Amino acid sequence: MTETHSTAARGDSGPEAARLVASRVLDVPDFPQPGVLFKDLMPLFADGKAFREVVDGIVAYHGRDGFDVVVGIEARGFVVAAAVAYAAGVGVVPVRKAGKLPRVAHSVSYALEYGEATLEVHEDAFTAGHRALVVDDVLATGGTAEATLDLVERAGGTVTGFTVLLELGFLGGRERLAPRPVHALLTV
Ligand code: AMP
């Protein structure tokens, strides 16, 4: 397993959590296209002890009573969102790619490097005033996160936090989302 930045791992939950994530991520060059270094977190998901530590750490960071619902971004965000929701005893709302939701949905389109993507959430997904913690696996340019946060607010949720396991700091996603706070367990 490739251990990235194991000596100087940094993140918003401290060096120990950052090191844990760094020790369970695989760097896959040129996936899904040439020039992209894909950060594969499947080894973290597959390690029960490490995954539990990470999930408990996310709940502790925001406080067990700090959010009323967890929003997961398709598809790897679902893995994290469901676990965090279960640990905190709250529900989970999936934000899906276009055309997957069976009922009336809000949708938002945003620009990708090549082309456009659309995300959707059910119109009745949020109870008014419910505080939503949004989670995903990786923050890159922030386009996906920005669109999701807008979508949640449009659907009546109040975004109380945004957490990722890994942030590619050099791509400026955090700055793009400002002043909304970003919580990244590992920043590379
Ligand atoms: P972005 O909108 O550029 O912040 O991209 C974030 C979304 O794309 C997240 O849902 C990630 O799962 C995925 N993603 C983007 N870049 C990477 C990468 N280098 N490694 C793994 N996932 C990535």
Coordinates of N, CA and C and ligand atoms in Angstrom, one line a residue:
M1 N 0.8 -1.2 0.0 CA 0.0 0.0 0.0 C 0.9 1.3 0.0
T2 N 0.5 2.2 -0.8 CA 1.3 3.5 -0.8 C 0.9 4.3 0.3
E3 N 1.9 4.8 1.1 CA 1.5 5.7 2.2 C 1.9 7.1 1.8
T4 N 0.9 7.9 1.7 CA 1.2 9.3 1.2 C 1.4 10.2 2.4
H5 N 2.5 11.0 2.4 CA 2.7 12.0 3.4 C 2.6 11.5 4.8
S6 N 3.1 10.3 5.1 CA 2.9 9.7 6.4 C 3.7 10.5 7.5
T7 N 4.8 11.2 7.1 CA 5.5 11.8 8.2 C 5.0 13.2 8.6
A8 N 4.4 13.9 7.6 CA 4.0 15.3 7.9 C 2.5 15.4 7.6
A9 N 1.7 14.4 7.9 CA 0.3 14.4 7.6 C -0.4 15.5 8.4
R10 N -1.2 16.3 7.7 CA -2.0 17.4 8.4 C -3.4 17.3 7.9
G11 N -4.3 17.8 8.9 CA -5.7 17.8 8.6 C -6.4 18.5 9.8
D12 N -7.7 18.8 9.6 CA -8.4 19.6 10.6 C -8.8 18.9 11.9
S13 N -8.6 17.6 11.9 CA -8.8 16.8 13.1 C -7.5 16.4 13.8
G14 N -6.4 17.0 13.3 CA -5.1 16.7 14.0 C -4.3 15.7 13.2
P15 N -3.0 15.6 13.6 CA -2.1 14.7 12.8 C -2.4 13.2 12.9
E16 N -3.0 12.8 14.0 CA -3.2 11.4 14.1 C -4.3 10.9 13.2
A17 N -5.4 11.6 13.1 CA -6.4 11.3 12.1 C -5.9 11.4 10.7
A18 N -5.1 12.5 10.5 CA -4.5 12.7 9.1 C -3.6 11.5 8.7
R19 N -2.8 11.0 9.7 CA -1.9 9.9 9.4 C -2.7 8.6 9.1
L20 N -3.8 8.5 9.9 CA -4.7 7.3 9.7 C -5.2 7.2 8.3
V21 N -5.8 8.4 7.8 CA -6.3 8.4 6.4 C -5.1 8.2 5.4
A22 N -4.0 8.9 5.7 CA -2.9 8.8 4.7 C -2.4 7.4 4.6
S23 N -2.5 6.6 5.7 CA -2.0 5.2 5.6 C -2.9 4.3 4.9
R24 N -4.2 4.7 4.6 CA -5.2 3.8 4.0 C -5.7 4.4 2.7
V25 N -4.9 5.2 2.0 CA -5.2 5.7 0.7 C -4.2 5.2 -0.4
L26 N -4.8 4.8 -1.5 CA -3.9 4.4 -2.6 C -3.9 5.4 -3.7
D27 N -2.7 5.8 -4.2 CA -2.6 6.7 -5.3 C -2.7 5.9 -6.6
V28 N -3.6 6.2 -7.5 CA -3.8 5.5 -8.8 C -3.5 6.5 -9.9
P29 N -2.4 6.5 -10.5 CA -2.1 7.4 -11.6 C -2.9 7.2 -12.8
D30 N -3.2 8.3 -13.5 CA -3.9 8.3 -14.8 C -5.3 7.6 -14.7
F31 N -6.0 7.8 -13.6 CA -7.4 7.3 -13.5 C -8.3 8.4 -13.1
P32 N -9.5 8.6 -13.6 CA -10.1 7.9 -14.8 C -9.6 8.4 -16.1
Q33 N -8.7 9.4 -16.1 CA -8.1 9.8 -17.4 C -6.6 10.3 -17.2
P34 N -5.9 10.3 -18.3 CA -4.5 10.6 -18.1 C -4.3 12.0 -17.4
G35 N -3.3 12.0 -16.5 CA -3.0 13.2 -15.8 C -3.6 13.4 -14.5
V36 N -4.6 12.5 -14.2 CA -5.3 12.6 -12.9 C -4.7 11.6 -11.9
L37 N -4.3 12.0 -10.7 CA -3.9 11.1 -9.7 C -5.1 10.8 -8.8
F38 N -5.7 9.6 -9.0 CA -6.9 9.2 -8.3 C -6.6 8.8 -6.9
K39 N -7.3 9.4 -5.9 CA -7.1 9.0 -4.5 C -8.1 8.0 -4.1
D40 N -7.7 6.7 -4.0 CA -8.6 5.6 -3.8 C -8.7 5.3 -2.3
L41 N -9.8 5.5 -1.7 CA -10.0 5.4 -0.2 C -10.6 4.0 0.1
M42 N -10.7 3.1 -0.8 CA -11.3 1.8 -0.6 C -10.6 1.1 0.6
P43 N -9.2 1.2 0.6 CA -8.5 0.5 1.7 C -9.0 1.0 3.1
L44 N -9.4 2.3 3.2 CA -9.9 2.8 4.5 C -11.3 2.2 4.8
F45 N -12.1 2.2 3.7 CA -13.5 1.7 3.9 C -13.4 0.2 4.3
A46 N -12.4 -0.5 3.8 CA -12.3 -2.0 4.0 C -11.7 -2.3 5.4
D47 N -11.2 -1.4 6.1 CA -10.5 -1.6 7.4 C -11.5 -1.2 8.5
G48 N -12.1 -2.2 9.1 CA -13.2 -1.9 10.0 C -12.8 -0.9 11.2
K49 N -11.6 -1.2 11.7 CA -11.1 -0.4 12.9 C -10.8 1.0 12.5
A50 N -10.1 1.2 11.4 CA -9.7 2.5 10.9 C -11.0 3.3 10.5
F51 N -11.9 2.6 9.8 CA -13.1 3.3 9.3 C -13.9 3.8 10.5
R52 N -14.1 2.9 11.5 CA -14.8 3.3 12.7 C -14.2 4.5 13.4
E53 N -12.9 4.5 13.5 CA -12.2 5.7 14.1 C -12.4 7.0 13.3
V54 N -12.4 6.8 12.0 CA -12.6 8.0 11.2 C -14.0 8.5 11.3
V55 N -15.0 7.6 11.3 CA -16.4 8.0 11.4 C -16.7 8.6 12.8
D56 N -16.2 8.0 13.8 CA -16.3 8.5 15.2 C -15.7 9.9 15.3
G57 N -14.5 10.1 14.6 CA -13.8 11.3 14.6 C -14.6 12.4 14.0
I58 N -15.3 12.1 12.9 CA -16.2 13.1 12.2 C -17.3 13.5 13.1
V59 N -18.0 12.5 13.8 CA -19.1 12.9 14.7 C -18.6 13.7 15.8
A60 N -17.4 13.4 16.4 CA -16.9 14.1 17.5 C -16.5 15.6 17.1
Y61 N -16.0 15.7 15.9 CA -15.6 17.1 15.4 C -16.8 18.0 15.4
H62 N -17.9 17.5 14.9 CA -19.1 18.3 14.7 C -20.0 18.3 16.0
G63 N -19.8 17.4 16.8 CA -20.6 17.2 18.0 C -21.8 16.3 17.7
R64 N -22.1 15.4 18.6 CA -23.2 14.5 18.4 C -24.5 15.2 18.2
D65 N -24.7 16.4 18.8 CA -25.9 17.1 18.6 C -25.8 18.3 17.6
G66 N -24.7 18.2 16.8 CA -24.4 19.4 15.9 C -25.1 19.3 14.6
F67 N -25.7 18.2 14.3 CA -26.4 18.2 13.0 C -27.6 17.2 13.1
D68 N -28.6 17.4 12.2 CA -29.9 16.7 12.3 C -30.0 15.6 11.2
V69 N -29.1 15.8 10.2 CA -29.2 14.9 9.0 C -27.8 14.9 8.3
V70 N -27.5 13.8 7.7 CA -26.2 13.8 6.9 C -26.5 13.6 5.5
V71 N -25.8 14.4 4.6 CA -26.0 14.4 3.2 C -24.8 13.7 2.6
G72 N -25.0 12.7 1.7 CA -23.9 12.0 1.1 C -23.9 12.3 -0.4
I73 N -22.8 12.5 -1.0 CA -22.7 12.8 -2.5 C -22.3 11.5 -3.2
E74 N -23.1 11.2 -4.2 CA -22.9 10.0 -5.0 C -21.5 9.9 -5.6
A75 N -20.8 8.8 -5.5 CA -21.3 7.6 -4.9 C -20.5 7.3 -3.6
R76 N -19.2 7.6 -3.6 CA -18.4 7.2 -2.4 C -18.8 8.0 -1.2
G77 N -19.4 9.2 -1.4 CA -19.9 9.9 -0.2 C -21.0 9.2 0.5
F78 N -21.7 8.3 -0.2 CA -22.8 7.5 0.5 C -22.2 6.6 1.6
V79 N -21.0 6.1 1.3 CA -20.4 5.1 2.3 C -20.1 5.9 3.6
V80 N -19.6 7.1 3.5 CA -19.2 7.8 4.6 C -20.5 8.4 5.3
A81 N -21.4 8.9 4.5 CA -22.6 9.5 5.0 C -23.4 8.5 5.9
A82 N -23.6 7.3 5.3 CA -24.5 6.3 6.0 C -23.9 6.0 7.4
A83 N -22.5 5.8 7.4 CA -21.9 5.4 8.6 C -21.9 6.6 9.7
V84 N -21.7 7.8 9.2 CA -21.7 8.9 10.1 C -23.2 9.1 10.7
A85 N -24.2 9.0 9.8 CA -25.5 9.1 10.2 C -25.9 8.0 11.3
Y86 N -25.5 6.8 11.0 CA -25.8 5.7 12.0 C -25.1 6.0 13.3
A87 N -23.8 6.4 13.3 CA -23.1 6.7 14.5 C -23.7 7.8 15.3
A88 N -24.3 8.8 14.6 CA -24.9 9.9 15.3 C -26.4 9.7 15.6
G89 N -27.0 8.7 15.1 CA -28.4 8.4 15.3 C -29.3 9.3 14.5
V90 N -28.8 9.8 13.4 CA -29.7 10.6 12.5 C -29.9 10.0 11.2
G91 N -30.7 10.6 10.3 CA -30.9 10.1 9.0 C -29.9 10.5 8.0
V92 N -30.1 9.9 6.8 CA -29.2 10.2 5.7 C -29.9 10.6 4.4
V93 N -29.5 11.6 3.7 CA -30.1 12.0 2.5 C -29.1 11.9 1.3
P94 N -29.4 11.1 0.3 CA -28.5 11.0 -0.8 C -28.7 12.1 -1.9
V95 N -27.5 12.7 -2.3 CA -27.5 13.6 -3.4 C -27.1 12.8 -4.6
R96 N -27.9 12.7 -5.6 CA -27.7 11.7 -6.7 C -27.4 12.4 -8.0
K97 N -26.8 11.6 -8.9 CA -26.5 12.1 -10.3 C -27.9 12.1 -11.0
A98 N -28.0 12.9 -12.1 CA -29.2 13.1 -12.8 C -30.0 11.8 -13.2
G99 N -31.3 11.9 -12.9 CA -32.1 10.8 -13.5 C -32.3 9.6 -12.6
K100 N -31.7 9.6 -11.4 CA -31.8 8.4 -10.5 C -32.9 8.5 -9.5
L101 N -33.3 9.6 -9.2 CA -34.3 9.8 -8.1 C -35.8 9.6 -8.6
P102 N -36.6 8.8 -7.9 CA -37.9 8.4 -8.4 C -39.0 9.5 -8.3
R103 N -38.8 10.5 -7.4 CA -39.8 11.5 -7.2 C -39.3 12.9 -7.6
V104 N -40.2 13.9 -7.4 CA -39.9 15.3 -7.8 C -38.6 15.7 -7.1
A105 N -37.7 16.3 -7.8 CA -36.4 16.6 -7.2 C -35.9 18.0 -7.6
H106 N -35.2 18.7 -6.8 CA -34.4 19.9 -7.2 C -33.2 19.4 -7.9
S107 N -32.7 20.2 -8.9 CA -31.5 19.8 -9.5 C -30.6 21.0 -9.8
V108 N -29.3 20.7 -9.8 CA -28.3 21.8 -10.1 C -27.3 21.3 -11.0
S109 N -26.9 22.1 -12.0 CA -25.9 21.7 -13.0 C -24.7 22.6 -12.8
Y110 N -23.5 22.0 -13.0 CA -22.3 22.7 -12.8 C -21.2 22.3 -13.8
A111 N -20.3 23.1 -14.0 CA -19.3 22.9 -15.1 C -18.2 21.9 -14.6
L112 N -17.8 21.0 -15.4 CA -16.7 20.1 -15.1 C -15.6 20.6 -16.1
E113 N -14.4 20.0 -15.9 CA -13.3 20.4 -16.8 C -13.7 20.2 -18.3
Y114 N -14.3 19.1 -18.6 CA -14.9 18.8 -19.9 C -16.4 18.6 -19.7
G115 N -17.2 19.5 -20.1 CA -18.7 19.3 -20.0 C -19.3 19.8 -18.8
E116 N -20.4 19.1 -18.4 CA -21.3 19.5 -17.3 C -21.8 18.3 -16.5
A117 N -22.1 18.5 -15.3 CA -22.7 17.5 -14.5 C -24.0 18.0 -13.8
T118 N -24.9 17.1 -13.4 CA -26.1 17.5 -12.7 C -26.3 16.7 -11.5
L119 N -26.6 17.3 -10.4 CA -26.9 16.6 -9.1 C -28.3 16.9 -8.7
E120 N -29.0 15.9 -8.1 CA -30.4 16.1 -7.7 C -30.6 15.6 -6.2
V121 N -31.6 16.2 -5.6 CA -32.1 15.8 -4.3 C -33.6 15.9 -4.3
H122 N -34.2 15.0 -3.6 CA -35.7 15.0 -3.5 C -36.2 16.3 -2.9
E123 N -37.3 16.8 -3.5 CA -37.9 18.1 -3.1 C -38.2 18.1 -1.6
D124 N -38.6 16.9 -1.0 CA -39.1 16.9 0.4 C -38.0 16.2 1.3
A125 N -36.7 16.3 0.8 CA -35.7 15.6 1.6 C -35.4 16.2 3.0
F126 N -35.7 17.5 3.1 CA -35.3 18.2 4.3 C -36.5 18.8 5.1
T127 N -36.5 18.7 6.4 CA -37.5 19.3 7.2 C -36.9 20.7 7.4
A128 N -37.8 21.7 7.3 CA -37.4 23.1 7.5 C -36.5 23.3 8.7
G129 N -35.4 24.0 8.5 CA -34.5 24.3 9.6 C -33.6 23.2 10.0
H130 N -33.7 22.0 9.4 CA -32.8 20.9 9.7 C -31.4 21.2 9.3
R131 N -30.5 20.9 10.3 CA -29.1 21.2 10.0 C -28.4 20.0 9.4
A132 N -27.9 20.3 8.2 CA -27.3 19.2 7.4 C -25.8 19.2 7.4
L133 N -25.2 18.1 7.7 CA -23.8 17.9 7.5 C -23.6 17.2 6.2
V134 N -22.8 17.8 5.3 CA -22.6 17.2 4.0 C -21.2 16.5 4.0
V135 N -21.2 15.3 3.4 CA -19.9 14.6 3.4 C -19.6 14.0 2.0
D136 N -18.3 13.9 1.8 CA -17.8 13.3 0.5 C -16.5 12.6 0.8
D137 N -16.0 11.9 -0.1 CA -14.6 11.2 0.1 C -13.5 12.2 -0.2
V138 N -13.6 12.9 -1.3 CA -12.4 13.7 -1.8 C -12.9 15.1 -2.2
L139 N -12.3 16.2 -1.7 CA -12.5 17.5 -2.2 C -11.4 17.9 -3.2
A140 N -11.7 18.1 -4.4 CA -10.7 18.5 -5.4 C -10.9 20.0 -5.8
T141 N -11.6 20.3 -6.9 CA -11.7 21.7 -7.2 C -12.8 22.4 -6.4
G142 N -13.7 21.6 -5.8 CA -14.8 22.1 -5.1 C -16.1 22.4 -5.8
G143 N -16.1 22.1 -7.1 CA -17.3 22.3 -8.0 C -18.5 21.4 -7.5
T144 N -18.2 20.1 -7.2 CA -19.2 19.2 -6.8 C -19.8 19.6 -5.4
A145 N -18.9 20.0 -4.5 CA -19.3 20.4 -3.2 C -20.1 21.7 -3.2
E146 N -19.7 22.7 -4.0 CA -20.4 23.9 -4.1 C -21.8 23.7 -4.7
A147 N -21.9 22.9 -5.7 CA -23.2 22.6 -6.3 C -24.1 21.9 -5.2
T148 N -23.5 21.0 -4.5 CA -24.3 20.2 -3.5 C -24.8 21.1 -2.3
L149 N -23.9 22.0 -1.9 CA -24.3 22.9 -0.8 C -25.5 23.8 -1.3
D150 N -25.4 24.3 -2.5 CA -26.4 25.1 -3.0 C -27.7 24.4 -3.1
L151 N -27.6 23.1 -3.6 CA -28.8 22.2 -3.7 C -29.5 22.0 -2.4
V152 N -28.7 21.7 -1.4 CA -29.3 21.4 -0.1 C -30.0 22.6 0.4
E153 N -29.4 23.8 0.3 CA -30.1 25.0 0.7 C -31.3 25.3 -0.1
R154 N -31.3 25.1 -1.4 CA -32.4 25.3 -2.2 C -33.6 24.3 -1.8
A155 N -33.2 23.2 -1.3 CA -34.2 22.2 -0.9 C -34.7 22.4 0.6
G156 N -34.2 23.5 1.2 CA -34.7 23.8 2.5 C -33.9 23.4 3.7
G157 N -32.7 22.8 3.4 CA -31.8 22.4 4.5 C -30.9 23.5 4.9
T158 N -30.3 23.5 6.1 CA -29.4 24.5 6.5 C -28.0 23.7 6.6
V159 N -27.1 24.2 5.8 CA -25.8 23.5 5.8 C -25.0 23.9 7.1
T160 N -24.7 22.9 7.9 CA -24.0 23.2 9.1 C -22.5 22.8 9.1
G161 N -22.2 22.0 8.1 CA -20.8 21.6 8.0 C -20.5 20.8 6.7
F162 N -19.3 20.8 6.3 CA -18.9 20.0 5.1 C -17.6 19.3 5.5
T163 N -17.6 17.9 5.4 CA -16.5 17.1 5.7 C -16.1 16.2 4.6
V164 N -14.8 16.2 4.4 CA -14.2 15.2 3.4 C -13.1 14.4 4.1
L165 N -12.9 13.2 3.6 CA -11.8 12.4 4.2 C -10.4 13.0 3.7
L166 N -10.4 13.4 2.5 CA -9.1 13.9 1.9 C -9.4 15.1 1.0
E167 N -8.5 16.1 1.2 CA -8.6 17.4 0.4 C -7.3 17.5 -0.4
L168 N -7.5 17.8 -1.7 CA -6.4 18.1 -2.6 C -6.2 19.6 -2.5
G169 N -5.4 20.1 -1.5 CA -5.3 21.5 -1.2 C -4.9 22.4 -2.3
F170 N -4.0 21.9 -3.2 CA -3.5 22.7 -4.2 C -4.5 23.0 -5.3
L171 N -5.7 22.4 -5.3 CA -6.7 22.7 -6.3 C -7.7 23.8 -5.8
G172 N -7.5 24.3 -4.6 CA -8.3 25.5 -4.1 C -9.7 25.3 -3.8
G173 N -10.2 24.1 -3.6 CA -11.6 23.8 -3.3 C -12.0 24.6 -2.0
R174 N -11.2 24.6 -1.0 CA -11.5 25.2 0.3 C -11.8 26.7 0.0
E175 N -10.9 27.4 -0.7 CA -11.1 28.8 -1.0 C -12.4 29.0 -1.8
R176 N -12.7 28.2 -2.7 CA -13.9 28.3 -3.5 C -15.1 28.2 -2.7
L177 N -15.1 27.4 -1.6 CA -16.3 27.2 -0.8 C -16.4 28.3 0.3
A178 N -15.3 29.1 0.5 CA -15.3 30.1 1.6 C -16.5 31.1 1.4
P179 N -17.2 31.6 2.5 CA -16.8 31.4 3.9 C -17.3 30.2 4.5
R180 N -17.9 29.2 3.7 CA -18.4 28.0 4.4 C -17.2 27.2 4.9
P181 N -17.2 26.7 6.1 CA -16.1 26.0 6.6 C -15.9 24.6 6.0
V182 N -14.7 24.2 5.8 CA -14.4 22.8 5.3 C -13.6 22.1 6.4
H183 N -14.1 20.9 6.6 CA -13.4 20.0 7.6 C -12.8 18.8 6.8
A184 N -11.5 18.8 6.7 CA -10.8 17.7 5.9 C -9.9 16.9 6.9
L185 N -10.1 15.6 6.9 CA -9.3 14.8 7.8 C -7.8 14.8 7.4
L186 N -7.6 14.8 6.1 CA -6.3 14.8 5.5 C -6.2 15.8 4.4
T187 N -5.2 16.7 4.4 CA -5.0 17.7 3.4 C -3.6 17.4 2.7
V188 N -3.7 17.1 1.4 CA -2.4 16.9 0.7 C -2.2 17.9 -0.3
Ligands
AMP1 P1 -14.4 18.4 -7.5 O1 -15.8 18.7 -7.9 O2 -13.4 18.8 -8.5 O3 -14.1 18.9 -6.1 O4 -14.3 16.8 -7.5 C1 -14.9 16.2 -6.4 C2 -15.6 14.9 -6.7 O5 -14.8 14.1 -7.7 C3 -15.7 14.0 -5.5 O6 -17.0 13.5 -5.5 C4 -14.6 13.0 -5.6 O7 -15.1 11.7 -5.3 C5 -14.1 13.0 -7.1 N1 -12.7 13.3 -7.3 C6 -12.2 14.4 -7.9 N2 -10.8 14.3 -8.0 C7 -10.5 13.1 -7.4 C8 -9.3 12.4 -7.2 N3 -8.1 12.9 -7.6 N4 -9.3 11.3 -6.5 C9 -10.5 10.7 -6.1 N5 -11.7 11.3 -6.3 C10 -11.7 12.5 -7.0

